[in-house]
Short mmCIF file of C-alpha atoms and ligand atoms in Angstrom, two decimals:
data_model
loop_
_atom_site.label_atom_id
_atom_site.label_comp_id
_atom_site.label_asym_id
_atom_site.label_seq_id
_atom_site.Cartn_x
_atom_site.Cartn_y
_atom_site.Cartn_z
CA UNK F 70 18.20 15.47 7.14
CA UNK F 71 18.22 12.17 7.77
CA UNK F 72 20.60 10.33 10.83
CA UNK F 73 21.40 7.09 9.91
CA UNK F 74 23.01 4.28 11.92
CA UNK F 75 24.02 1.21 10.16
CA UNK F 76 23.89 -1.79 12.17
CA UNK F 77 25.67 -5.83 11.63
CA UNK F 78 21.80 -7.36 12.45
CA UNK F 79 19.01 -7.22 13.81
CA UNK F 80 15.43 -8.63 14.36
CA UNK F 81 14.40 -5.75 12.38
CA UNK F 82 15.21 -2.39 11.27
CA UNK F 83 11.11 -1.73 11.51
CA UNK F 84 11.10 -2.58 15.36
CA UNK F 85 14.90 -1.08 16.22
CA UNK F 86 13.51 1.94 14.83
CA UNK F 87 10.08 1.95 16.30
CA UNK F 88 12.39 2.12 20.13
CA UNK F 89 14.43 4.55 19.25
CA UNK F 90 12.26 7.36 17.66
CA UNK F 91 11.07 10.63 19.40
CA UNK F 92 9.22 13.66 17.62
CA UNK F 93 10.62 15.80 15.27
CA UNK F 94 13.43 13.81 14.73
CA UNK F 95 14.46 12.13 11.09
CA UNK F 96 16.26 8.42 11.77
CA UNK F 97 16.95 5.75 9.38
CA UNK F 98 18.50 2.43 10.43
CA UNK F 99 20.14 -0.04 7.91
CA UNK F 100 21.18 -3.78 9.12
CA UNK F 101 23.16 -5.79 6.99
CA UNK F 102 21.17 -9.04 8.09
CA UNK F 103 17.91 -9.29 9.88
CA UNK F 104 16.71 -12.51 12.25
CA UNK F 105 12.67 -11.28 11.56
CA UNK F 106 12.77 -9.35 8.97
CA UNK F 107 8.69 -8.01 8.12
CA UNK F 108 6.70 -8.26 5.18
CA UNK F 109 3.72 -6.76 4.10
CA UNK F 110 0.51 -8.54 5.63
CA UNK F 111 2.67 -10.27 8.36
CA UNK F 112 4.81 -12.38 6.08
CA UNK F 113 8.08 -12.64 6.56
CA UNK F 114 10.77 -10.96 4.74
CA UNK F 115 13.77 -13.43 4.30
CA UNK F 116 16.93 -11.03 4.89
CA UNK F 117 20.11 -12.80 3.54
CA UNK F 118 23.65 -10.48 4.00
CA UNK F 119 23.68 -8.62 0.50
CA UNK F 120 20.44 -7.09 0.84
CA UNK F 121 19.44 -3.96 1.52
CA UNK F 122 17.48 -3.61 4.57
CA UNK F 123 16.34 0.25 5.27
CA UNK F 124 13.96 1.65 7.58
CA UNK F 125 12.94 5.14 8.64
CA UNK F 126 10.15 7.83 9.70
CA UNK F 127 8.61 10.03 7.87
CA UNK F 128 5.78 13.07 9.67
CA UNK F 129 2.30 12.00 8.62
CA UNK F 130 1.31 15.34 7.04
CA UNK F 131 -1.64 14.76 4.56
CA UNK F 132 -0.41 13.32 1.25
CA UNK F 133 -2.52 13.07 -1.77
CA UNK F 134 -1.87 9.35 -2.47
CA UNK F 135 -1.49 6.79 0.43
CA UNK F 136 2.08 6.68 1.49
CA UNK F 137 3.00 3.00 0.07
CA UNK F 138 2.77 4.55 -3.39
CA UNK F 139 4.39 7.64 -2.88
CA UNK F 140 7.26 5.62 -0.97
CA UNK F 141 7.00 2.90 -3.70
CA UNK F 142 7.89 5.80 -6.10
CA UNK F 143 10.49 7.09 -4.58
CA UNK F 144 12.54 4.34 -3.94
CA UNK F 145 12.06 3.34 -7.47
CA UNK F 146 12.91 7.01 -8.82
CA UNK F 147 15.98 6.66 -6.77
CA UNK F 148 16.79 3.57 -7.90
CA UNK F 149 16.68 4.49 -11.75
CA UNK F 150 18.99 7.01 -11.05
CA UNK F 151 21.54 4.95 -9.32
CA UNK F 152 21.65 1.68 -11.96
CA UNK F 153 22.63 2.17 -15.42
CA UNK F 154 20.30 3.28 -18.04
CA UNK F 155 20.20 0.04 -19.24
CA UNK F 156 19.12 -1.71 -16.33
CA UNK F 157 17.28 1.20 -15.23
CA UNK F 158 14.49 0.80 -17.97
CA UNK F 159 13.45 -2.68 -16.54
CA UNK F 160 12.73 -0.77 -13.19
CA UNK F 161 8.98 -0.18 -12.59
CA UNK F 162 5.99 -0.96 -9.77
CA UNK F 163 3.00 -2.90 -9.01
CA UNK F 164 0.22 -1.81 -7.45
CA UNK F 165 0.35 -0.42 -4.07
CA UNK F 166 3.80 -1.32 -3.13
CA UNK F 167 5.96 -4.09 -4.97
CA UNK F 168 9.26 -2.81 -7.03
CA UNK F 169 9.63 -5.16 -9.95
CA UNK F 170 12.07 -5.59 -12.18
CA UNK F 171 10.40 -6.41 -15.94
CA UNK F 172 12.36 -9.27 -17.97
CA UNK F 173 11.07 -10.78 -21.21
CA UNK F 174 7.42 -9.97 -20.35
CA UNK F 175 7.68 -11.62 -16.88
CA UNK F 176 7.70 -9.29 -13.21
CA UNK F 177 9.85 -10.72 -10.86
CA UNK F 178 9.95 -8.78 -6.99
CA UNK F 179 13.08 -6.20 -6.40
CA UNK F 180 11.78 -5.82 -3.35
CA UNK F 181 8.91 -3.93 -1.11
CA UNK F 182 7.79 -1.13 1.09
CA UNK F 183 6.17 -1.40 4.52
CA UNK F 184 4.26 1.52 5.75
CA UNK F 185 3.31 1.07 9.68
CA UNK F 186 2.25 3.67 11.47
CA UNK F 187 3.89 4.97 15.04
CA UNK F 188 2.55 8.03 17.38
CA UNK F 189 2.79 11.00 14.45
CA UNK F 190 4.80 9.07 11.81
CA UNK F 191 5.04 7.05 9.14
CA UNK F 192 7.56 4.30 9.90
CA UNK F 193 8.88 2.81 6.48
CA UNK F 194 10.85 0.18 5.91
CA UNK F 195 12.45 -0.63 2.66
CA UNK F 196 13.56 -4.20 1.68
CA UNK F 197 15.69 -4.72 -1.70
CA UNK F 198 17.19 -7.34 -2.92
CA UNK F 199 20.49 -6.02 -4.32
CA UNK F 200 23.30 -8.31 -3.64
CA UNK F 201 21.71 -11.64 -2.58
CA UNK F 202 21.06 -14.28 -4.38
CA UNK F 203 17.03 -14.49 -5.11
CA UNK F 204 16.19 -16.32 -8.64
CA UNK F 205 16.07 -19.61 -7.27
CA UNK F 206 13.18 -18.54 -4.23
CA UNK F 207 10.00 -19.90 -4.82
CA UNK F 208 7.28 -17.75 -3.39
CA UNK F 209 4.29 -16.18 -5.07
CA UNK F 210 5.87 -14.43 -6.68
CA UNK F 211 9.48 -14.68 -8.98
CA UNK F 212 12.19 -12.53 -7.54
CA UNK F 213 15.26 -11.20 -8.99
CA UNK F 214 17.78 -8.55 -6.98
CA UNK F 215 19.92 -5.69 -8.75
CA UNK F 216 23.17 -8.35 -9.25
CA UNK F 217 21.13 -10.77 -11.24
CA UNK F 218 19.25 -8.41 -13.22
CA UNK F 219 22.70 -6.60 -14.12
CA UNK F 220 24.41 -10.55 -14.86
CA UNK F 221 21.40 -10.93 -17.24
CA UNK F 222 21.12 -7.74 -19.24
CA UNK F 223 24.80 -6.72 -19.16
CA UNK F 224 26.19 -10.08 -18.41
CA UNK F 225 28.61 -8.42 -15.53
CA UNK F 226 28.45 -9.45 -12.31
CA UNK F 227 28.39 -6.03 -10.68
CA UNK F 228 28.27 -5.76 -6.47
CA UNK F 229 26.46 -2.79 -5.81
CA UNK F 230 27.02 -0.55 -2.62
CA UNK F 231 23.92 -1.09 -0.61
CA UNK F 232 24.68 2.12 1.81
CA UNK F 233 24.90 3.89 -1.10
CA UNK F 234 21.73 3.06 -2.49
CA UNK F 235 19.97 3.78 0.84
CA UNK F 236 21.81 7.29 0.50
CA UNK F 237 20.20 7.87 -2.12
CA UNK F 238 16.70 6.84 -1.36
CA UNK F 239 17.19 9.19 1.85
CA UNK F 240 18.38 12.12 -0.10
CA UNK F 241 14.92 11.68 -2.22
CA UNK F 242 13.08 11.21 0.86
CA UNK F 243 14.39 14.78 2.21
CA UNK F 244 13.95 16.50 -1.05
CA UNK F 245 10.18 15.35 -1.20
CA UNK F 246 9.57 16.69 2.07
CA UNK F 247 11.11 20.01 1.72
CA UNK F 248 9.80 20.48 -1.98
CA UNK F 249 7.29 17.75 -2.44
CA UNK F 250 9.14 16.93 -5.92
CA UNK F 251 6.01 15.88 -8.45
CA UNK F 252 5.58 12.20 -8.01
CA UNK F 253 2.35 11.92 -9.73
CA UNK F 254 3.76 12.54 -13.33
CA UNK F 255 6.85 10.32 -12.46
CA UNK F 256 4.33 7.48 -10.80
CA UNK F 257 2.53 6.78 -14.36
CA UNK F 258 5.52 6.23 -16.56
CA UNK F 259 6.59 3.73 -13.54
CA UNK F 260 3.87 1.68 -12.91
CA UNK F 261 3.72 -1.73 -14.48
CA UNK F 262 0.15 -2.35 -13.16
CA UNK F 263 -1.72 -1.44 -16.24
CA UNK F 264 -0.03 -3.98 -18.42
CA UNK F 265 -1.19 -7.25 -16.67
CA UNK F 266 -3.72 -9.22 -17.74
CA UNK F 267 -5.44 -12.09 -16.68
CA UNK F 268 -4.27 -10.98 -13.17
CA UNK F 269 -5.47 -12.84 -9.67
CA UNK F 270 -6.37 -10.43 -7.14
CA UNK F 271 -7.18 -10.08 -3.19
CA UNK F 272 -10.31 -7.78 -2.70
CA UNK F 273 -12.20 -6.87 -0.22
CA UNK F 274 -15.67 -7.00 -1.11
CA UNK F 275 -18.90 -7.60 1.46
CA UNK F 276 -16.82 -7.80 4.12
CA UNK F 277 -14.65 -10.41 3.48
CA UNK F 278 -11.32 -11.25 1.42
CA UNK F 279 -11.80 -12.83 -1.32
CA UNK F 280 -9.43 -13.69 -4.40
CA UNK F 281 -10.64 -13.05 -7.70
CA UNK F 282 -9.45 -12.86 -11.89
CA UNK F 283 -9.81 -10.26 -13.86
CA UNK F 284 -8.85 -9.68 -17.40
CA UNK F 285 -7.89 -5.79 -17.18
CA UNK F 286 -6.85 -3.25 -14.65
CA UNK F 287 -6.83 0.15 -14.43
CA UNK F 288 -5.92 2.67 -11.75
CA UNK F 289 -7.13 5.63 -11.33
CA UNK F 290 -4.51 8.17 -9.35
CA UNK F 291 -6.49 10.73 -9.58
CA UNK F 292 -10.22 9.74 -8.55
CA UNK F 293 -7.99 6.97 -6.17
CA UNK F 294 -9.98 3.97 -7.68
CA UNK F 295 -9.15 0.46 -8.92
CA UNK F 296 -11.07 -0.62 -12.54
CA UNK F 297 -11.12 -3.93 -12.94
CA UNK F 298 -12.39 -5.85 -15.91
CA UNK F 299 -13.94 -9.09 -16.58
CA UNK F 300 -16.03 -9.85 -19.96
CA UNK F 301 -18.11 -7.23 -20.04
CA UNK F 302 -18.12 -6.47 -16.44
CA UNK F 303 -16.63 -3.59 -14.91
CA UNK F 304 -16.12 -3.01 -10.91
CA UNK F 305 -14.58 -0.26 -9.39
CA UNK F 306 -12.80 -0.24 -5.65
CA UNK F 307 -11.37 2.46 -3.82
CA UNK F 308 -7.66 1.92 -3.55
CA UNK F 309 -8.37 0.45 0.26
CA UNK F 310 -10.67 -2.35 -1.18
CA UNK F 311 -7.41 -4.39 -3.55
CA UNK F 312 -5.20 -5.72 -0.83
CA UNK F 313 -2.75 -7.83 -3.42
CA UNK F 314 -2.00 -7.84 -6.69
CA UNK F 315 -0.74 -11.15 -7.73
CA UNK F 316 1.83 -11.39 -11.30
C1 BTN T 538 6.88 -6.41 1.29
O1 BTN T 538 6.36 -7.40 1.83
O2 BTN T 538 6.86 -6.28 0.05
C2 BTN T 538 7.55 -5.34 2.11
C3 BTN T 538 8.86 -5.81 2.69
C4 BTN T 538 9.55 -4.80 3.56
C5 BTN T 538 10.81 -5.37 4.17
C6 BTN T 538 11.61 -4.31 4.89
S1 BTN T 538 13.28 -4.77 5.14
C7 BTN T 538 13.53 -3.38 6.15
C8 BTN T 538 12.30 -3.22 7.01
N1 BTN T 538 12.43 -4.05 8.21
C9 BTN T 538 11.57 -5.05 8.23
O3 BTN T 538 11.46 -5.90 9.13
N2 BTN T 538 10.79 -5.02 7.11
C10 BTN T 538 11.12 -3.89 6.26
#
């Protein structure tokens, strides 16, 4: 379904494909580096050669979760299937749109989805740390891509093809939209969220952005509600109201 062009670099695959798309049309763009890459809440999304840097549209017909999840859960799906069982079971997400890799109790970052909006469609971009070299970043967050994870657990140093992976991802992508294959059953055995405790958060509360601890949280897919816990008090957002997660 899909047309895909694969370029050297780029600023980034979010803004090539932003010019390029008409209606009723399915493109995906992959660079191999990009100068300004885009993270979520207008950080920047370093975008070394080795990486795999995907973005395309998707119709915004009404979905029953917002489309970061759904996306998240995809890619991750996808993902499973292409890395070997072993590495496959460290594969999960974090709340609404972080792929993590789970090592010895700890998350590190796989990579993210971005979910911008453009005339009628969704225009999501993909970044995944696959061949690139990420354990020694220091962010917010610890990051690991799909070579170091595989050197750890199956001590191989294993290059992964990056088009293939976005191949893959694409395939999904087309097979949701012309089945809508069940994500929500799929989404709970993936998501890490649950399990963190102790866990800093940014909320939007009273208008403002504040960032908060909790001991517990829960999501609710189904009522589309965030329960968070803190001694014995209990608060509960709609899904808009927790901007980050931090782990
Ligand atoms: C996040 O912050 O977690 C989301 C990162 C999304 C990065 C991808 S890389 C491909 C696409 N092009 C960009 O400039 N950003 C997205």
């Amino acid at each position: 379904m899909y047309k895909l062009t694969i370029l050297d670099e780029c600023d980034s695959t979010q803004e090539e494909l932003k010019k390029t798309l008409k209606d009723n049309e399915f493109l995906a763009i992959i660079a191999k580096k990009q100068f300004k890459g885009k993270g979520s809440y207008s950080r920047e999304w370093i975008s070394d050669p080795g990486g795999l840097y995907l973005s395309f549209n998707f119709p915004t017909i009404p979905l029953n979760l917002p489309a970061s999840i759904i996306f998240s859960v995809i890619v991750a799906i996808s993902l499973q299937e292409y890395v070997d069982h072993t590495l496959g079971k460290h594969l999960g997400i974090i709340y609404p749109n972080d792929l993590v890799v789970k090592l010895n109790g700890n998350y590190y970052k796989l990579g993210g989805i971005l979910v911008e909006i453009c005339g009628n469609n969704y225009v999501i971009g993909i970044g995944i740390n696959v061949n690139n070299q990420v354990s020694n970043y220091q962010f917010e967050h610890k990051a690991l891509s799909l070579n170091e994870l595989s050197r750890i657990v199956n001590n191989k140093t294993y290059k992964f093809d990056v088009v293939d992976i976005a191949k893959n991802i694409l395939d999904k992508v087309s097979l949701f939209y012309s089945s809508r294959i069940d994500i929500y059953q799929r989404l709970l055995e993936l998501d890490f969220t649950h399990e963190l405790k102790n866990v800093k958060i940014l909320v939007f509360m009273d208008g403002e952005e504040v960032i908060d601890t909790f001991d517990n949280i829960k999501i609710d897919y189904n009522l589309k509600k965030i329960v968070l816990y803190k001694s014995r008090m209990r608060k509960d957002l709609e899904f808009e109201k927790v901007r980050r997660i931090f782990y």
